[in-house]
Amino acid sequence: GEDVEQSLFLSVREGDSSVINCTYTDSSSTYLYWYKQEPGAGLQLLTYIFSNMDMKQDQRLTVLLNKKDKHLSLRIADTQTGDSAIYFCAEAYTGGFKTIFGAGTRLFVKA
Amino acid sequence: NAGVTQTPKFRVLKTGQSMTLLCAQDMNHEYMYWYRQDPGMGLRLIHYSVGEGTTAKGEVPDGYNVSRLKKQNFLLGLESAAPSQTSVYFCASSYSKVVGTALNQPQHFGDGTRLSIL
């Protein structure tokens, strides 16, 4: 069945780059998303990539997609303490209304 | 523009009590969803709706019921609360026909309802 997997924790120093990885199983997915969840809040969409793209850059965020390996990554350049949060990878398919979420990667940024 | 609003934000129940969680969206979205979030398990879909008057079961529907009598509202009910239903509940909505197809319209989330059942 459909599944999205992520590592649970990542710790980086302020100013370094963070790379959060995700693997997915459904080859028919259309859009792949990254959401950010800050403490006590809901999920907010950070960025997304269409499944026929390899890379998307949006300011400090770079999304890389390896369709062959079904691997998605989110790179945050110049990581700041305000980037500390849980990051969810998600894939959408079946016409767009079904979305499967990973368990989330908790990013710790050390000053 | 409020987006997705959930009420209440916090609630403590005793085992066996019932309650309804309310979700309202003002984006004219067709699809609405209820998830629960538990540590280390990400988001699990409870029920969803693809339009007014329709509902469907998600991944973990047992012990919950839903209704979507109005397009903007999606209600989640617990008929007889159990400690295993202690969780954070999130409502989400997506897909406005005015924007285009559903393929590139991500879900918008509320801030969650923290529910504890003793």
XYZ file of N, CA and C in Angstrom:
687
model
N 0.816 -1.196 0.000
C 0.000 0.000 0.000
C 0.850 1.246 0.000
N 0.174 2.384 0.125
C 0.909 3.637 0.089
C 1.604 3.870 1.421
N 2.823 4.418 1.365
C 3.555 4.695 2.589
C 4.538 5.814 2.324
N 4.759 6.645 3.337
C 5.748 7.711 3.272
C 6.601 7.598 4.523
N 7.918 7.529 4.353
C 8.797 7.335 5.503
C 9.801 8.475 5.635
N 10.033 8.876 6.873
C 11.010 9.911 7.185
C 11.744 9.521 8.454
N 12.967 10.020 8.591
C 13.645 9.864 9.872
C 12.980 10.804 10.874
N 13.029 10.461 12.161
C 12.255 11.196 13.149
C 12.943 12.446 13.676
N 14.279 12.473 13.685
C 14.986 13.601 14.295
C 16.157 14.041 13.421
N 16.453 15.344 13.492
C 17.633 15.904 12.845
C 18.090 17.088 13.679
N 19.389 17.139 13.971
C 19.937 18.249 14.751
C 21.040 18.916 13.943
N 20.987 20.241 13.837
C 22.004 20.989 13.089
C 22.384 22.238 13.878
N 23.519 22.822 13.511
C 23.939 24.091 14.123
C 23.389 25.254 13.297
N 23.096 26.334 13.992
C 22.614 27.544 13.323
C 23.608 27.972 12.251
N 23.095 28.287 11.064
C 23.947 28.697 9.962
C 24.313 27.572 9.010
N 24.234 26.321 9.493
C 24.497 25.166 8.624
C 23.288 24.900 7.739
N 23.476 23.998 6.766
C 22.343 23.544 5.954
C 21.720 22.315 6.593
N 20.401 22.210 6.473
C 19.670 21.033 6.947
C 19.152 20.282 5.731
N 19.235 18.957 5.786
C 18.656 18.145 4.723
C 17.733 17.109 5.352
N 16.465 17.202 5.023
C 15.463 16.270 5.545
C 15.052 15.364 4.403
N 15.111 14.062 4.658
C 14.856 13.076 3.608
C 13.532 12.356 3.793
N 13.017 11.863 2.680
C 11.709 11.200 2.678
C 11.700 10.181 1.540
N 11.112 9.028 1.794
C 10.894 8.065 0.720
C 9.410 7.747 0.626
N 8.945 7.492 -0.578
C 7.529 7.211 -0.781
C 7.412 5.980 -1.662
N 6.219 5.394 -1.694
C 6.078 4.132 -2.407
C 5.173 4.208 -3.628
N 4.273 5.179 -3.661
C 3.280 5.185 -4.746
C 3.853 5.852 -5.987
N 4.010 5.110 -7.053
C 4.598 5.649 -8.276
C 3.616 6.513 -9.058
N 2.340 6.491 -8.665
C 1.368 7.277 -9.418
C 1.091 8.632 -8.780
N 1.885 8.990 -7.752
C 1.637 10.265 -7.075
C 1.832 11.421 -8.035
N 1.144 12.497 -7.809
C 1.221 13.660 -8.686
C 2.006 14.801 -8.053
N 1.626 15.197 -6.845
C 2.336 16.254 -6.161
C 2.931 15.729 -4.849
N 4.112 16.233 -4.531
C 4.774 15.894 -3.276
C 4.972 17.192 -2.508
N 4.617 17.182 -1.240
C 4.584 18.407 -0.444
C 5.517 18.314 0.755
N 5.953 19.487 1.190
C 6.608 19.624 2.492
C 5.787 20.611 3.320
N 5.416 20.151 4.514
C 4.693 20.993 5.461
C 5.578 21.220 6.687
N 5.345 22.344 7.365
C 6.049 22.675 8.601
C 5.026 22.819 9.727
N 5.325 22.207 10.874
C 4.443 22.337 12.028
C 5.224 22.898 13.198
N 4.850 24.082 13.640
C 5.465 24.692 14.820
C 4.668 24.275 16.052
N 5.264 24.366 17.245
C 4.576 23.903 18.467
C 3.211 24.542 18.645
N 2.233 23.711 18.923
C 0.887 24.202 19.197
C 0.122 24.679 17.987
N 0.625 24.410 16.807
C -0.043 24.906 15.603
C -0.327 23.765 14.637
N -1.086 24.065 13.606
C -1.358 23.090 12.570
C -0.232 23.056 11.548
N -0.418 22.282 10.499
C 0.590 22.154 9.460
C 0.438 23.299 8.459
N 1.569 23.879 8.083
C 1.556 24.932 7.074
C 2.360 24.470 5.875
N 1.818 24.682 4.690
C 2.518 24.274 3.482
C 3.767 25.125 3.283
N 4.908 24.442 3.104
C 6.169 25.136 2.840
C 6.418 25.258 1.347
N 6.374 24.123 0.679
C 6.663 24.078 -0.737
C 6.151 22.757 -1.290
N 6.135 22.646 -2.616
C 5.691 21.404 -3.228
C 6.421 21.225 -4.552
N 6.392 20.016 -5.077
C 7.013 19.730 -6.358
C 6.117 18.774 -7.116
N 5.985 18.992 -8.399
C 5.197 18.104 -9.230
C 6.064 16.894 -9.575
N 5.460 15.743 -9.723
C 6.237 14.508 -9.845
C 7.002 14.387 -11.163
N 6.818 15.308 -12.109
C 7.620 15.258 -13.332
C 8.804 16.235 -13.275
N 9.036 16.834 -12.085
C 10.159 17.754 -11.903
C 11.265 17.055 -11.106
N 12.486 17.571 -11.234
C 13.614 17.039 -10.473
C 13.995 17.930 -9.306
N 13.785 19.229 -9.469
C 14.237 20.165 -8.449
C 13.346 21.399 -8.457
N 13.203 21.962 -7.272
C 12.511 23.240 -7.157
C 13.204 24.051 -6.075
N 13.463 25.324 -6.366
C 14.116 26.185 -5.378
C 13.199 27.345 -5.029
N 13.130 27.638 -3.741
C 12.278 28.719 -3.274
C 12.986 29.387 -2.109
N 13.737 30.447 -2.394
C 14.535 31.185 -1.390
C 15.498 30.218 -0.702
N 15.367 30.003 0.604
C 16.333 29.132 1.298
C 16.000 27.648 1.153
N 14.878 27.333 0.511
C 14.439 25.947 0.410
C 14.746 25.374 -0.969
N 15.295 24.155 -0.981
C 15.516 23.434 -2.233
C 14.909 22.049 -2.070
N 14.045 21.679 -3.006
C 13.446 20.351 -3.009
C 14.068 19.556 -4.153
N 14.548 18.351 -3.834
C 15.089 17.452 -4.846
C 14.240 16.198 -4.900
N 13.920 15.760 -6.112
C 13.108 14.564 -6.299
C 13.852 13.572 -7.181
N 14.056 12.372 -6.666
C 14.647 11.263 -7.426
C 13.537 10.249 -7.651
N 12.936 10.304 -8.838
C 11.766 9.462 -9.108
C 12.144 7.984 -9.161
N 13.327 7.693 -9.646
C 13.757 6.294 -9.774
C 13.815 5.624 -8.397
N 14.379 6.353 -7.426
C 14.517 5.807 -6.074
C 13.338 6.184 -5.178
N 12.367 6.951 -5.703
C 11.226 7.431 -4.924
C 11.727 8.121 -3.654
N 12.645 9.062 -3.856
C 13.274 9.769 -2.742
C 13.088 11.261 -2.932
N 12.648 11.908 -1.864
C 12.402 13.347 -1.842
C 13.228 13.961 -0.719
N 13.826 15.115 -0.967
C 14.566 15.771 0.112
C 14.245 17.259 0.142
N 14.366 17.809 1.339
C 14.183 19.248 1.559
C 15.471 19.781 2.157
N 16.101 20.721 1.479
C 17.305 21.355 2.000
C 16.967 22.768 2.433
N 17.339 23.092 3.672
C 17.155 24.441 4.194
C 18.547 25.059 4.332
N 18.823 26.088 3.551
C 20.127 26.751 3.628
C 20.142 27.738 4.802
N 21.330 27.920 5.404
C 21.500 28.895 6.477
C 20.407 28.730 7.540
N 20.351 27.535 8.113
C 19.280 27.204 9.057
C 19.311 28.129 10.276
N 18.135 28.615 10.650
C 17.985 29.520 11.778
C 17.214 28.836 12.906
N 17.298 29.414 14.107
C 16.579 28.816 15.247
C 15.079 28.815 14.989
N 14.597 29.763 14.215
C 13.177 29.805 13.877
C 12.732 28.686 12.949
N 13.700 27.946 12.403
C 13.372 26.793 11.558
C 13.095 25.545 12.384
N 13.345 25.609 13.682
C 13.070 24.455 14.549
C 11.576 24.150 14.516
N 11.235 22.937 14.122
C 9.836 22.556 13.940
C 9.804 21.095 13.513
N 8.606 20.592 13.270
C 8.457 19.259 12.677
C 8.132 19.455 11.207
N 8.817 18.720 10.347
C 8.622 18.828 8.910
C 8.006 17.528 8.393
N 6.895 17.668 7.688
C 6.183 16.516 7.156
C 6.323 16.464 5.640
N 6.648 15.290 5.165
C 6.626 14.991 3.742
C 5.255 14.388 3.448
N 4.681 14.699 2.282
C 3.361 14.152 1.946
C 3.266 13.948 0.451
N 2.546 12.907 0.045
C 2.308 12.708 -1.370
C 0.815 12.705 -1.637
N 0.418 13.341 -2.717
C -0.993 13.447 -3.087
C -1.221 12.707 -4.394
N -2.323 11.990 -4.473
C -2.641 11.284 -5.696
C -4.145 11.030 -5.738
N -4.554 10.126 -6.570
C -5.975 9.810 -6.761
C -6.778 11.073 -7.046
N -6.353 11.806 -8.037
C -7.078 13.009 -8.433
C -6.845 14.191 -7.519
N -6.014 14.008 -6.487
C -5.660 15.138 -5.649
C -6.311 15.145 -4.293
N -7.358 14.337 -4.066
C -8.014 14.484 -2.772
C -7.408 13.597 -1.705
N -6.608 12.612 -2.067
C -6.007 11.740 -1.069
C -4.547 12.127 -0.868
N -4.154 12.345 0.353
C -2.777 12.711 0.686
C -2.288 11.812 1.810
N -1.097 11.248 1.622
C -0.495 10.419 2.666
C 0.664 11.208 3.276
N 0.690 11.278 4.604
C 1.721 12.038 5.317
C 2.733 11.092 5.953
N 3.990 11.522 5.968
C 4.996 10.824 6.756
C 4.805 11.131 8.232
N 5.617 10.489 9.073
C 5.489 10.668 10.519
C 6.069 11.994 10.995
N 6.821 12.666 10.145
C 7.385 13.967 10.515
C 8.810 13.849 11.022
N 9.655 14.804 10.647
C 11.036 14.900 11.126
C 11.147 16.124 12.021
N 11.551 15.893 13.264
C 11.703 17.017 14.194
C 13.098 17.609 14.025
N 13.162 18.854 13.595
C 14.433 19.555 13.375
C 14.785 20.392 14.592
N 15.959 20.124 15.173
C 16.489 20.918 16.273
C 17.624 21.782 15.737
N 17.582 23.068 16.000
C 18.638 23.970 15.556
C 19.350 24.527 16.782
N 20.637 24.226 16.869
C 21.425 24.650 18.017
C 22.100 25.978 17.725
N 21.997 26.893 18.686
C 22.592 28.222 18.500
C 24.105 28.185 18.655
N -9.458 36.818 6.383
C -9.673 35.451 5.914
C -9.165 34.488 6.967
N -10.106 33.774 7.655
C -9.712 32.954 8.789
C -9.118 31.626 8.351
N -9.464 31.100 7.174
C -8.950 29.801 6.745
C -9.764 28.682 7.368
N -9.080 27.824 8.139
C -9.734 26.690 8.800
C -9.740 26.944 10.305
N -10.916 26.937 10.910
C -11.064 27.208 12.331
C -11.613 25.997 13.046
N -10.941 25.597 14.113
C -11.378 24.443 14.905
C -11.785 24.901 16.305
N -12.891 24.344 16.794
C -13.308 24.584 18.172
C -13.773 23.281 18.799
N -13.494 23.057 20.098
C -12.649 23.905 20.944
C -11.176 23.659 20.673
N -10.294 24.392 21.319
C -8.846 24.172 21.180
C -8.362 23.106 22.159
N -8.989 23.010 23.301
C -8.616 22.025 24.323
C -9.901 21.462 24.938
N -9.821 20.187 25.351
C -10.961 19.620 26.049
C -10.490 18.399 26.828
N -11.047 18.244 28.035
C -10.794 17.043 28.826
C -12.140 16.357 29.035
N -12.184 15.082 28.730
C -13.411 14.299 28.870
C -13.180 13.117 29.800
N -14.266 12.614 30.348
C -14.194 11.362 31.081
C -14.585 10.233 30.137
N -14.051 9.049 30.395
C -14.400 7.868 29.593
C -15.915 7.707 29.534
N -16.423 7.484 28.312
C -17.849 7.285 28.129
C -18.617 8.547 27.745
N -18.033 9.712 27.966
C -18.709 10.950 27.574
C -18.686 11.107 26.052
N -19.579 11.951 25.567
C -19.606 12.224 24.133
C -19.286 13.693 23.895
N -18.820 13.982 22.700
C -18.602 15.377 22.341
C -18.467 15.505 20.822
N -18.598 16.741 20.350
C -18.459 17.039 18.935
C -17.397 18.101 18.740
N -16.478 17.815 17.831
C -15.463 18.788 17.432
C -15.963 19.491 16.174
N -15.789 20.810 16.172
C -16.294 21.595 15.057
C -15.162 22.091 14.167
N -15.393 22.069 12.881
C -14.426 22.592 11.924
C -15.179 23.454 10.921
N -14.673 24.655 10.685
C -15.285 25.555 9.715
C -14.212 26.125 8.801
N -14.522 26.177 7.494
C -13.587 26.781 6.536
C -14.327 27.813 5.693
N -13.591 28.881 5.369
C -14.216 29.973 4.620
C -13.590 30.143 3.238
N -13.017 29.066 2.703
C -12.333 29.123 1.408
C -13.151 28.470 0.299
N -14.386 28.110 0.599
C -15.275 27.476 -0.382
C -14.677 26.160 -0.911
N -13.988 25.446 -0.026
C -13.361 24.184 -0.418
C -14.378 23.063 -0.502
N -14.152 22.163 -1.457
C -15.022 21.003 -1.619
C -14.669 19.888 -0.633
N -13.363 19.669 -0.430
C -12.921 18.522 0.361
C -12.597 18.950 1.787
N -12.991 18.129 2.726
C -12.626 18.364 4.121
C -12.216 17.053 4.753
N -11.344 17.144 5.783
C -10.710 15.965 6.369
C -10.600 16.115 7.883
N -10.646 14.988 8.566
C -10.296 14.936 9.983
C -9.146 13.952 10.166
N -8.089 14.422 10.846
C -6.931 13.596 11.160
C -6.736 13.566 12.674
N -6.043 12.530 13.123
C -5.511 12.549 14.474
C -3.993 12.431 14.394
N -3.330 13.136 15.320
C -1.874 13.117 15.350
C -1.406 12.573 16.685
N -0.672 11.493 16.635
C -0.113 10.867 17.829
C 1.395 10.812 17.695
N 2.126 10.885 18.799
C 3.602 10.926 18.741
C 4.179 9.796 17.907
N 5.071 10.155 16.972
C 5.765 9.160 16.162
C 4.936 8.504 15.081
N 3.660 8.920 14.944
C 2.794 8.238 13.975
C 2.298 9.173 12.886
N 2.724 10.409 12.902
C 2.291 11.325 11.866
C 0.803 11.589 11.938
N 0.223 11.840 10.801
C -1.212 12.115 10.713
C -1.930 10.885 10.185
N -3.001 10.513 10.843
C -3.817 9.398 10.363
C -5.216 9.912 10.061
N -5.694 9.568 8.887
C -6.981 10.072 8.412
C -8.119 9.312 9.085
N -9.046 10.042 9.692
C -10.179 9.427 10.380
C -11.362 9.295 9.415
N -11.840 10.412 8.937
C -12.921 10.472 7.951
C -12.653 11.642 7.029
N -13.289 11.639 5.882
C -13.168 12.760 4.982
C -14.478 12.958 4.220
N -14.548 14.087 3.523
C -15.750 14.414 2.759
C -15.325 15.087 1.455
N -15.939 14.660 0.354
C -15.614 15.266 -0.936
C -16.688 16.243 -1.389
N -17.659 16.514 -0.519
C -18.670 17.506 -0.847
C -19.768 17.521 0.197
N -20.561 18.580 0.135
C -21.680 18.719 1.087
C -22.562 17.479 1.034
N -22.878 16.956 2.218
C -23.758 15.809 2.302
C -23.077 14.463 2.100
N -21.773 14.454 1.856
C -21.058 13.187 1.653
C -19.984 13.013 2.708
N -19.774 11.768 3.147
C -18.672 11.441 4.050
C -18.138 10.074 3.683
N -16.895 9.810 4.077
C -16.288 8.509 3.810
C -15.291 8.183 4.907
N -15.040 6.882 5.100
C -14.110 6.441 6.131
C -12.675 6.567 5.656
N -11.825 6.936 6.598
C -10.398 6.988 6.325
C -9.700 5.778 6.890
N -8.503 5.999 7.397
C -7.650 4.907 7.877
C -8.082 4.385 9.252
N -8.539 5.289 10.137
C -8.872 4.901 11.520
C -10.245 5.443 11.918
N -11.342 4.953 11.326
C -12.656 5.549 11.557
C -13.394 5.063 12.801
N -12.959 3.922 13.379
C -13.731 3.314 14.464
C -13.810 4.226 15.687
N -15.032 4.361 16.215
C -15.263 5.186 17.400
C -15.590 6.635 17.090
N -15.614 6.980 15.797
C -15.888 8.354 15.375
C -17.026 8.381 14.354
N -17.774 9.483 14.352
C -18.729 9.722 13.283
C -18.572 11.157 12.813
N -19.008 11.418 11.588
C -18.861 12.755 11.010
C -20.131 13.159 10.293
N -20.268 14.465 10.106
C -21.377 14.960 9.296
C -20.954 16.225 8.574
N -21.486 16.392 7.370
C -21.189 17.585 6.579
C -22.500 18.073 5.976
N -23.291 18.679 6.827
C -24.595 19.182 6.413
C -24.461 20.468 5.612
N -23.427 21.258 5.919
C -23.156 22.478 5.172
C -21.747 22.403 4.596
N -21.550 22.977 3.445
C -20.262 22.875 2.758
C -19.117 23.395 3.618
N -19.346 24.425 4.393
C -18.255 25.043 5.130
C -17.940 24.360 6.459
N -18.794 23.423 6.900
C -18.600 22.815 8.217
C -18.423 21.310 8.129
N -17.542 20.789 8.974
C -17.315 19.340 9.035
C -17.201 18.994 10.514
N -18.136 18.205 11.013
C -18.200 17.894 12.439
C -17.678 16.481 12.698
N -16.899 16.343 13.771
C -16.383 15.034 14.191
C -16.974 14.716 15.556
N -17.639 13.572 15.651
C -18.271 13.184 16.894
C -17.630 11.966 17.529
N -17.534 12.019 18.864
C -17.116 10.852 19.630
C -18.335 10.470 20.465
N -18.906 9.322 20.207
C -20.141 8.932 20.894
C -19.879 8.478 22.323
N -18.814 7.732 22.526
C -18.457 7.228 23.851
C -16.939 7.241 23.955
N -16.407 8.329 24.487
C -14.959 8.541 24.461
C -14.197 7.464 25.232
N -13.031 7.092 24.674
C -12.146 6.107 25.304
C -10.753 6.716 25.452
N -9.981 6.289 26.445
C -8.623 6.833 26.620
C -7.760 6.730 25.361
N -8.001 5.708 24.518
C -7.218 5.547 23.287
C -7.487 6.673 22.285
N -8.527 7.457 22.535
C -8.837 8.570 21.646
C -8.195 9.885 22.107
N -7.395 9.810 23.168
C -6.594 10.969 23.566
C -5.611 11.272 22.450
N -5.668 12.483 21.916
C -4.860 12.806 20.748
C -5.011 14.289 20.429
N -4.302 14.710 19.398
C -4.521 16.037 18.829
C -5.240 15.828 17.504
N -6.355 16.499 17.339
C -7.188 16.322 16.153
C -7.054 17.543 15.245
N -6.796 17.265 13.980
C -6.665 18.335 13.000
C -7.714 18.193 11.922
N -8.280 19.320 11.582
C -9.179 19.409 10.437
C -8.416 20.065 9.292
N -8.714 19.661 8.082
C -8.087 20.268 6.911
C -9.120 20.374 5.793
N -8.848 21.262 4.859
C -9.730 21.387 3.698
C -8.885 21.646 2.466
N -9.459 21.336 1.305
C -8.740 21.592 0.061
C -9.711 21.661 -1.097
N -9.221 22.153 -2.218
C -9.867 22.132 -3.521
C -11.020 23.109 -3.682
N -10.660 24.217 -4.294
C -11.669 25.172 -4.713
C -11.866 25.028 -6.215
N -13.094 24.819 -6.667
C -13.380 24.647 -8.092
C -13.005 25.900 -8.873
N -13.049 27.047 -8.233
C -12.721 28.302 -8.909
C -11.246 28.325 -9.312
N -10.391 27.705 -8.506
C -8.946 27.738 -8.758
C -8.576 26.820 -9.911
N -9.216 25.665 -9.983
C -8.877 24.718 -11.041
C -9.091 23.301 -10.570
N -8.237 22.379 -11.042
C -8.390 20.982 -10.641
C -7.840 20.784 -9.235
N -8.154 19.625 -8.662
C -7.707 19.344 -7.293
C -6.243 18.948 -7.229
N -5.628 18.669 -8.390
C -4.296 18.067 -8.394
C -3.235 18.903 -7.695
N -3.289 20.216 -7.845
C -2.221 21.040 -7.280
C -2.744 21.966 -6.193
N -3.789 21.549 -5.495
C -4.332 22.357 -4.412
C -4.095 21.612 -3.097
N -3.112 22.074 -2.316
C -2.779 21.361 -1.084
C -3.822 21.572 -0.001
N -3.725 20.755 1.043
C -4.639 20.873 2.168
C -4.221 22.028 3.081
N -5.220 22.712 3.597
C -5.023 23.782 4.576
C -5.508 23.269 5.914
N -4.713 23.496 6.956
C -5.009 22.919 8.254
C -5.442 23.952 9.281
N -6.295 23.494 10.201
C -6.596 24.272 11.389
C -5.485 24.098 12.416
N -5.611 24.772 13.554
C -4.574 24.736 14.587
C -4.702 23.548 15.528
N -5.731 22.756 15.387
C -5.849 21.532 16.162
C -6.709 21.660 17.407
N -7.229 20.505 17.839
C -7.958 20.393 19.112
C -7.241 19.343 19.939
N -6.796 19.739 21.119
C -6.101 18.810 22.017
C -7.117 18.185 22.947
N -7.308 16.888 22.801
C -8.345 16.179 23.525
C -7.715 15.140 24.449
N -8.062 15.223 25.716
C -7.593 14.232 26.698
C -8.793 13.518 27.275
N -8.694 12.192 27.340
C -9.791 11.402 27.878
C -9.281 10.602 29.064
N -9.895 10.858 30.206
C -9.417 10.252 31.458
C -10.186 8.970 31.795
